[in-house]
CSV table of C-alpha atoms and ligand atoms in Angstrom, one decimal:
chain,number,residue,atom,x,y,z
A,793,MET,CA,74.9,-39.1,18.8
A,794,ALA,CA,77.0,-35.6,18.1
A,795,GLU,CA,73.5,-34.1,17.2
A,796,SER,CA,72.1,-35.3,20.6
A,797,LEU,CA,74.7,-34.2,22.4
A,798,GLN,CA,74.4,-30.9,20.8
A,799,ALA,CA,70.5,-30.2,21.1
A,800,ASP,CA,70.8,-31.1,24.9
A,801,ARG,CA,73.3,-28.6,25.3
A,802,THR,CA,70.8,-25.9,23.1
A,803,GLY,CA,69.4,-23.3,25.6
A,804,THR,CA,65.9,-22.2,26.3
A,805,LEU,CA,63.7,-19.4,25.6
A,806,TYR,CA,61.4,-18.6,28.1
A,807,VAL,CA,59.2,-15.5,27.4
A,808,VAL,CA,57.5,-14.3,30.6
A,809,ALA,CA,54.4,-12.1,31.5
A,810,THR,CA,54.6,-9.3,33.9
A,811,PRO,CA,52.2,-7.2,35.5
A,812,ILE,CA,50.2,-4.1,33.3
A,813,GLY,CA,50.6,-2.4,36.7
A,814,ASN,CA,50.0,-4.4,39.9
A,815,LEU,CA,53.4,-6.0,40.9
A,816,ALA,CA,51.5,-8.6,43.0
A,817,ASP,CA,50.0,-9.6,39.7
A,818,ILE,CA,53.4,-11.7,38.7
A,819,SER,CA,52.9,-15.2,38.9
A,820,ALA,CA,55.2,-17.9,40.9
A,821,ARG,CA,56.7,-19.4,37.8
A,822,ALA,CA,57.7,-16.1,36.5
A,823,ILE,CA,59.7,-14.9,39.4
A,824,GLU,CA,61.4,-18.6,39.4
A,825,VAL,CA,62.2,-18.3,35.8
A,826,LEU,CA,63.5,-14.5,36.0
A,827,GLY,CA,66.2,-15.8,38.9
A,828,ALA,CA,66.7,-19.1,37.2
A,829,VAL,CA,67.5,-17.8,33.4
A,830,ASP,CA,71.6,-16.7,32.6
A,831,ARG,CA,70.4,-13.4,31.3
A,832,ILE,CA,66.7,-11.3,30.8
A,833,VAL,CA,66.1,-9.9,28.0
A,834,ALA,CA,64.0,-6.7,28.7
A,835,GLU,CA,62.7,-3.6,26.6
A,836,ASP,CA,63.7,-1.1,29.3
A,837,THR,CA,66.1,-2.2,31.4
A,838,ARG,CA,65.8,0.8,33.7
A,839,HIS,CA,62.1,0.5,33.8
A,840,SER,CA,62.3,-3.7,34.6
A,841,ARG,CA,65.2,-3.3,37.2
A,842,LYS,CA,62.1,-2.2,39.5
A,843,LEU,CA,60.7,-5.1,39.1
A,844,LEU,CA,63.6,-7.1,40.1
A,845,GLN,CA,64.1,-5.4,42.3
A,846,HIS,CA,61.3,-5.7,44.4
A,847,TYR,CA,61.3,-9.6,44.0
A,848,ALA,CA,65.4,-9.4,44.9
A,849,LEU,CA,66.3,-10.7,41.7
A,850,GLN,CA,70.1,-10.5,40.6
A,851,THR,CA,69.9,-12.1,37.0
A,852,PRO,CA,72.1,-9.8,34.2
A,853,MET,CA,70.0,-8.1,31.4
A,854,THR,CA,70.2,-7.1,28.4
A,855,ALA,CA,68.1,-4.3,26.2
A,856,LEU,CA,66.1,-5.8,23.5
A,857,HIS,CA,63.7,-3.3,22.0
A,858,GLU,CA,62.5,-1.9,18.7
A,859,HIS,CA,65.3,-0.3,17.4
A,860,ASN,CA,68.2,-2.8,18.1
A,861,GLU,CA,65.8,-6.2,17.8
A,862,ARG,CA,66.8,-7.0,14.4
A,863,GLU,CA,70.3,-6.6,14.9
A,864,LEU,CA,70.3,-8.0,18.0
A,865,ALA,CA,67.8,-11.7,17.8
A,866,PRO,CA,70.6,-13.5,16.1
A,867,GLN,CA,73.3,-13.1,18.5
A,868,LEU,CA,70.9,-13.9,21.0
A,869,VAL,CA,69.9,-17.2,19.0
A,870,GLU,CA,73.7,-17.7,19.1
A,871,GLN,CA,74.3,-17.8,22.9
A,872,LEU,CA,71.1,-19.8,22.8
A,873,LEU,CA,72.3,-22.3,20.5
A,874,GLN,CA,75.8,-22.4,22.7
A,875,GLY,CA,73.6,-23.1,25.8
A,876,ALA,CA,72.4,-20.0,27.4
A,877,SER,CA,69.0,-20.0,28.9
A,878,LEU,CA,67.0,-16.5,28.1
A,879,ALA,CA,64.0,-14.8,29.7
A,880,VAL,CA,62.2,-12.1,27.3
A,881,ILE,CA,60.1,-9.7,29.2
A,882,SER,CA,58.6,-6.4,28.3
A,883,ASP,CA,58.1,-3.0,30.1
A,884,ALA,CA,54.5,-4.3,31.0
A,885,GLY,CA,52.1,-7.4,30.0
A,886,THR,CA,53.0,-10.2,27.3
A,887,PRO,CA,55.9,-9.6,25.5
A,888,LEU,CA,55.2,-9.5,21.9
A,889,ILE,CA,51.9,-8.2,22.1
A,890,SER,CA,52.3,-4.8,20.8
A,891,ASP,CA,55.9,-5.5,22.3
A,892,PRO,CA,59.3,-6.4,21.1
A,893,GLY,CA,60.2,-9.8,20.9
A,894,TYR,CA,59.0,-11.4,18.0
A,895,THR,CA,61.9,-11.6,15.9
A,896,LEU,CA,63.8,-13.3,18.6
A,897,VAL,CA,61.0,-16.2,19.0
A,898,ARG,CA,60.7,-16.5,15.2
A,899,LEU,CA,64.5,-16.7,14.8
A,900,ALA,CA,64.6,-19.3,18.0
A,901,ARG,CA,62.2,-21.3,16.9
A,902,ALA,CA,63.6,-21.4,13.3
A,903,ALA,CA,66.9,-22.6,15.0
A,904,GLY,CA,65.2,-25.3,16.9
A,905,VAL,CA,65.4,-23.8,20.3
A,906,ARG,CA,63.1,-24.4,22.5
A,907,VAL,CA,60.7,-22.0,23.7
A,908,ILE,CA,58.7,-21.8,26.8
A,909,PRO,CA,56.1,-19.3,27.2
A,910,VAL,CA,55.2,-18.1,30.9
A,911,PRO,CA,51.7,-16.8,30.4
A,912,GLY,CA,50.5,-13.9,32.6
A,913,PRO,CA,49.1,-10.4,32.4
A,914,SER,CA,48.0,-8.6,29.3
A,915,ALA,CA,45.9,-5.6,29.2
A,916,LEU,CA,44.0,-7.3,25.9
A,917,THR,CA,42.7,-10.2,28.4
A,918,CYS,CA,42.1,-8.4,31.4
A,919,ALA,CA,40.3,-6.0,29.5
A,920,LEU,CA,38.2,-8.8,27.7
A,921,SER,CA,37.6,-10.3,31.0
A,922,GLY,CA,36.0,-6.9,32.7
A,923,SER,CA,34.1,-6.0,29.6
A,924,GLY,CA,30.9,-7.4,29.8
A,925,LEU,CA,31.1,-7.6,25.9
A,926,PRO,CA,30.9,-10.4,23.8
A,927,THR,CA,34.5,-12.7,24.3
A,928,ASP,CA,33.5,-16.0,22.4
A,929,ARG,CA,35.1,-14.4,19.6
A,930,PHE,CA,37.1,-10.9,19.0
A,931,VAL,CA,39.7,-9.1,17.2
A,932,PHE,CA,42.8,-7.9,18.7
A,933,GLU,CA,43.8,-4.4,16.5
A,934,GLY,CA,46.8,-3.4,18.8
A,935,PHE,CA,47.6,0.7,17.8
A,936,LEU,CA,45.4,2.0,15.3
A,937,PRO,CA,47.7,4.1,13.1
A,938,ALA,CA,48.9,7.6,14.5
A,939,LYS,CA,48.0,9.7,11.2
A,940,ARG,CA,43.9,10.5,11.2
A,941,THR,CA,43.2,9.6,7.7
A,942,ALA,CA,45.1,6.2,7.9
A,943,ARG,CA,43.0,5.5,11.5
A,944,ARG,CA,40.0,6.5,9.8
A,945,HIS,CA,40.3,4.3,7.2
A,946,ARG,CA,41.7,1.0,9.1
A,947,LEU,CA,38.2,2.0,11.1
A,948,GLN,CA,36.1,2.1,7.9
A,949,GLN,CA,37.0,-1.0,7.2
A,950,LEU,CA,36.3,-2.8,10.5
A,951,ALA,CA,33.0,-1.1,10.7
A,952,GLY,CA,30.9,-4.0,9.5
A,953,GLU,CA,33.0,-6.3,11.9
A,954,SER,CA,30.5,-8.7,14.2
A,955,ARG,CA,33.4,-9.8,16.7
A,956,THR,CA,34.1,-7.4,19.6
A,957,LEU,CA,37.0,-4.8,18.2
A,958,VAL,CA,40.0,-4.3,20.7
A,959,PHE,CA,42.1,-1.3,20.8
A,960,TYR,CA,45.1,-0.1,22.4
A,961,GLU,CA,45.3,3.3,22.7
A,962,SER,CA,47.6,6.0,24.8
A,963,SER,CA,46.6,9.3,26.5
A,964,HIS,CA,47.3,11.7,23.8
A,965,ARG,CA,45.3,9.8,21.3
A,966,ILE,CA,42.3,8.6,23.5
A,967,LEU,CA,39.9,11.5,22.6
A,968,ALA,CA,40.5,11.6,18.7
A,969,ALA,CA,40.5,8.3,18.4
A,970,LEU,CA,37.0,7.8,20.0
A,971,GLN,CA,35.9,10.5,17.8
A,972,ASP,CA,37.0,8.8,15.0
A,973,MET,CA,35.0,5.4,16.5
A,974,GLN,CA,31.9,7.4,16.5
A,975,ALA,CA,32.5,8.4,12.8
A,976,ALA,CA,33.0,4.8,11.8
A,977,PHE,CA,30.9,2.5,13.6
A,978,GLY,CA,28.0,5.0,14.6
A,979,ALA,CA,27.0,7.3,17.4
A,980,GLY,CA,25.3,4.7,19.4
A,981,ARG,CA,27.6,1.1,19.3
A,982,ARG,CA,28.4,0.3,22.7
A,983,ALA,CA,32.1,0.2,23.9
A,984,VAL,CA,34.1,-0.1,26.7
A,985,ILE,CA,36.8,2.0,28.0
A,986,ALA,CA,39.4,-0.1,30.5
A,987,ARG,CA,41.7,2.4,31.7
A,988,GLU,CA,44.5,2.2,34.6
A,989,LEU,CA,43.9,-1.8,34.8
A,990,THR,CA,45.1,-3.0,37.9
A,991,LYS,CA,46.3,0.3,38.7
A,992,GLN,CA,45.3,2.7,41.5
A,993,PHE,CA,42.8,4.8,39.2
A,994,GLU,CA,41.1,1.9,37.2
A,995,THR,CA,38.4,2.4,35.3
A,996,ILE,CA,36.2,0.3,33.2
A,997,ARG,CA,33.2,2.2,31.7
A,998,GLY,CA,30.7,0.9,29.0
A,999,ASP,CA,28.1,3.2,27.2
A,1000,THR,CA,27.4,4.0,23.4
A,1001,LEU,CA,30.7,5.6,21.8
A,1002,ALA,CA,28.8,8.7,21.7
A,1003,ALA,CA,28.4,8.9,25.5
A,1004,LEU,CA,31.6,7.7,26.3
A,1005,ARG,CA,33.1,10.2,24.0
A,1006,GLN,CA,31.3,13.2,25.5
A,1007,TRP,CA,32.4,11.9,29.0
A,1008,VAL,CA,36.3,11.4,28.4
A,1009,ALA,CA,35.9,14.9,26.7
A,1010,ALA,CA,34.5,16.6,29.6
A,1011,ASP,CA,37.0,15.2,32.3
A,1012,PRO,CA,41.0,15.5,31.9
A,1013,ASP,CA,41.5,12.9,34.7
A,1014,GLN,CA,39.7,10.1,32.4
A,1015,GLN,CA,42.3,11.6,29.5
A,1016,LYS,CA,45.0,10.2,31.7
A,1017,GLY,CA,47.4,6.8,31.4
A,1018,GLU,CA,46.8,3.7,29.4
A,1019,PHE,CA,43.7,2.6,27.5
A,1020,VAL,CA,42.1,-0.3,26.1
A,1021,VAL,CA,39.2,0.6,23.9
A,1022,LEU,CA,36.7,-2.5,23.6
A,1023,VAL,CA,34.1,-1.9,20.6
A,1024,GLN,CA,30.8,-4.2,20.5
A,1025,GLY,CA,30.5,-6.0,17.3
A,1026,VAL,CA,27.8,-5.4,14.3
A,1027,GLU,CA,24.7,-7.6,15.4
A,1028,ALA,CA,24.6,-9.8,11.9
A,1029,PRO,CA,20.7,-11.3,11.2
A,1030,GLU,CA,20.8,-14.7,10.6
A,1031,GLY,CA,22.2,-15.4,6.9
A,1032,ASP,CA,23.9,-11.7,7.1
A,1033,THR,CA,27.2,-13.2,8.2
A,1034,VAL,CA,29.8,-13.9,6.1
A,1035,THR,CA,31.7,-17.0,7.2
A,1036,ALA,CA,35.3,-18.0,6.8
A,1037,ASP,CA,34.5,-20.5,4.2
A,1038,ALA,CA,32.3,-18.1,2.4
A,1039,GLU,CA,34.8,-15.6,2.7
A,1040,GLN,CA,37.3,-18.2,0.8
A,1041,LEU,CA,35.0,-18.9,-1.6
A,1042,LEU,CA,34.5,-15.4,-2.4
A,1043,ARG,CA,38.0,-14.7,-2.7
A,1044,TRP,CA,38.2,-17.4,-5.1
A,1045,LEU,CA,35.4,-16.7,-7.2
A,1046,LEU,CA,36.8,-13.1,-7.3
A,1047,GLU,CA,39.9,-14.0,-9.0
A,1048,GLU,CA,38.1,-15.5,-11.9
A,1049,LEU,CA,34.9,-13.3,-12.2
A,1050,PRO,CA,33.2,-9.7,-12.0
A,1051,ILE,CA,32.0,-8.4,-8.2
A,1052,LYS,CA,28.4,-8.9,-9.4
A,1053,LYS,CA,28.9,-12.2,-10.4
A,1054,ALA,CA,31.1,-13.3,-7.6
A,1055,ALA,CA,28.6,-12.6,-4.9
A,1056,LYS,CA,26.1,-13.6,-6.8
A,1057,LEU,CA,27.2,-17.4,-7.4
A,1058,ALA,CA,28.4,-17.3,-3.6
A,1059,ALA,CA,25.2,-16.5,-2.3
A,1060,ARG,CA,23.7,-19.1,-4.5
A,1061,ILE,CA,26.1,-22.0,-3.4
A,1062,THR,CA,26.2,-20.4,0.9
A,1063,GLY,CA,22.6,-19.4,1.0
A,1064,ILE,CA,24.2,-15.9,2.5
A,1065,ASN,CA,22.7,-12.7,2.0
A,1066,LYS,CA,23.9,-11.8,-2.0
A,1067,ARG,CA,23.9,-8.0,-0.8
A,1068,THR,CA,26.1,-8.9,2.3
A,1069,LEU,CA,28.3,-10.8,0.0
A,1070,TYR,CA,28.4,-7.8,-2.5
A,1071,ASP,CA,29.7,-5.7,0.3
A,1072,ARG,CA,32.4,-8.0,1.3
A,1073,ALA,CA,33.5,-8.5,-2.2
A,1074,LEU,CA,33.7,-4.8,-2.6
A,1075,GLN,CA,35.8,-4.6,0.5
A,1076,LEU,CA,37.9,-7.5,-0.4
A,1077,LYS,CA,38.3,-5.8,-3.8
A,1078,GLN,CA,40.0,-2.5,-1.9
A,1079,PRO,CA,43.0,-2.1,-2.2
A,1080,ASP,CA,44.5,-1.5,1.7
B,258,SAM,N1,52.5,-6.2,26.2
B,258,SAM,C1,51.7,-5.2,26.6
B,258,SAM,C2,50.2,-6.3,27.1
B,258,SAM,O1,50.5,-7.6,27.1
B,258,SAM,O2,49.5,-5.7,27.9
B,258,SAM,C3,51.0,-4.1,26.3
B,258,SAM,C4,51.8,-3.6,25.9
B,258,SAM,S1,52.2,-1.6,24.6
B,258,SAM,C5,53.3,-1.3,24.3
B,258,SAM,C6,51.4,-0.8,25.9
B,258,SAM,C7,49.1,-0.3,25.6
B,258,SAM,O3,48.8,-1.8,26.1
B,258,SAM,C8,48.9,0.7,26.3
B,258,SAM,O4,49.3,2.0,25.5
B,258,SAM,C9,47.6,0.6,26.4
B,258,SAM,O5,46.8,0.2,25.9
B,258,SAM,C10,47.7,-1.0,26.7
B,258,SAM,N2,48.3,-1.2,28.1
B,258,SAM,C11,48.8,-1.4,29.1
B,258,SAM,N3,48.8,-1.6,30.2
B,258,SAM,C12,47.9,-1.1,30.5
B,258,SAM,C13,46.9,-1.1,31.7
B,258,SAM,N4,47.4,-0.9,33.0
B,258,SAM,N5,45.6,-0.6,31.5
B,258,SAM,C14,45.0,-0.3,30.5
B,258,SAM,N6,45.9,-0.3,28.9
B,258,SAM,C15,46.8,-0.9,29.4
């Protein structure tokens, strides 16, 4: 009895998506939740105040960002356990998607607090849905490493990926990123740049990586704002795709056998091309 009373008194953590540019993109439910909770936990309170003012919301705010999340999250979970209801939001889009909130949600769930996501915009899904690239399977890579060597290494690792790749990029690295993508994936690989989505200068352009790089380099306006870069995956001929099951088998075999033998055996069991499995085995053996 005491336990159920305790459970009933526990507050709720709402994870609320907000617009990525166009303020009208907020959902009716998001506005309702933001107005009803005891406190909003925002990445940047000054930034979010504009959104709150726009919708005449007066809910108090607390800042939760990458520098204080580890320290603050346990205190917020304590407040939730004592019955407070909180809504976490980020500067734009869906919290936790390349944004703060992960530690808070993880701790809240571990403590038995109810977590309710309130869905809405994200640059990821917005860009994908308008890109014209395959969306049935995709890989979200978030931001690439800032340092060139690490960035090139990461892109190299992704060169054989058959799913659509999605990257976030900022204005000061867009050109360097496109250059490195061209080097890793080849000049002719198809890609889409989605810039300033939902805003006044929204631009969505698809072409080869070489053509896109040239186009961005030639026009300083195309280097401004926020970017999602989507790259089409490698089109693998039949029998040349390493399925998830085949990859797991390969991993197990690699624990016991040298690369060549593991690839040969995996090819015999799965019917997948031996060379493809050998290349995948080499990648799996490579230290990150
Ligand atoms: N949580 C956000 C989401 O759900 O999309 C992403 C936050 S992340 C810190 C910011 C990055 O998202 C930007 O650097 C850019 O790559 C991408 N982004 C955010 N808003 C965008 C927009 N309106 N147009 C294009 N990209 C955007």
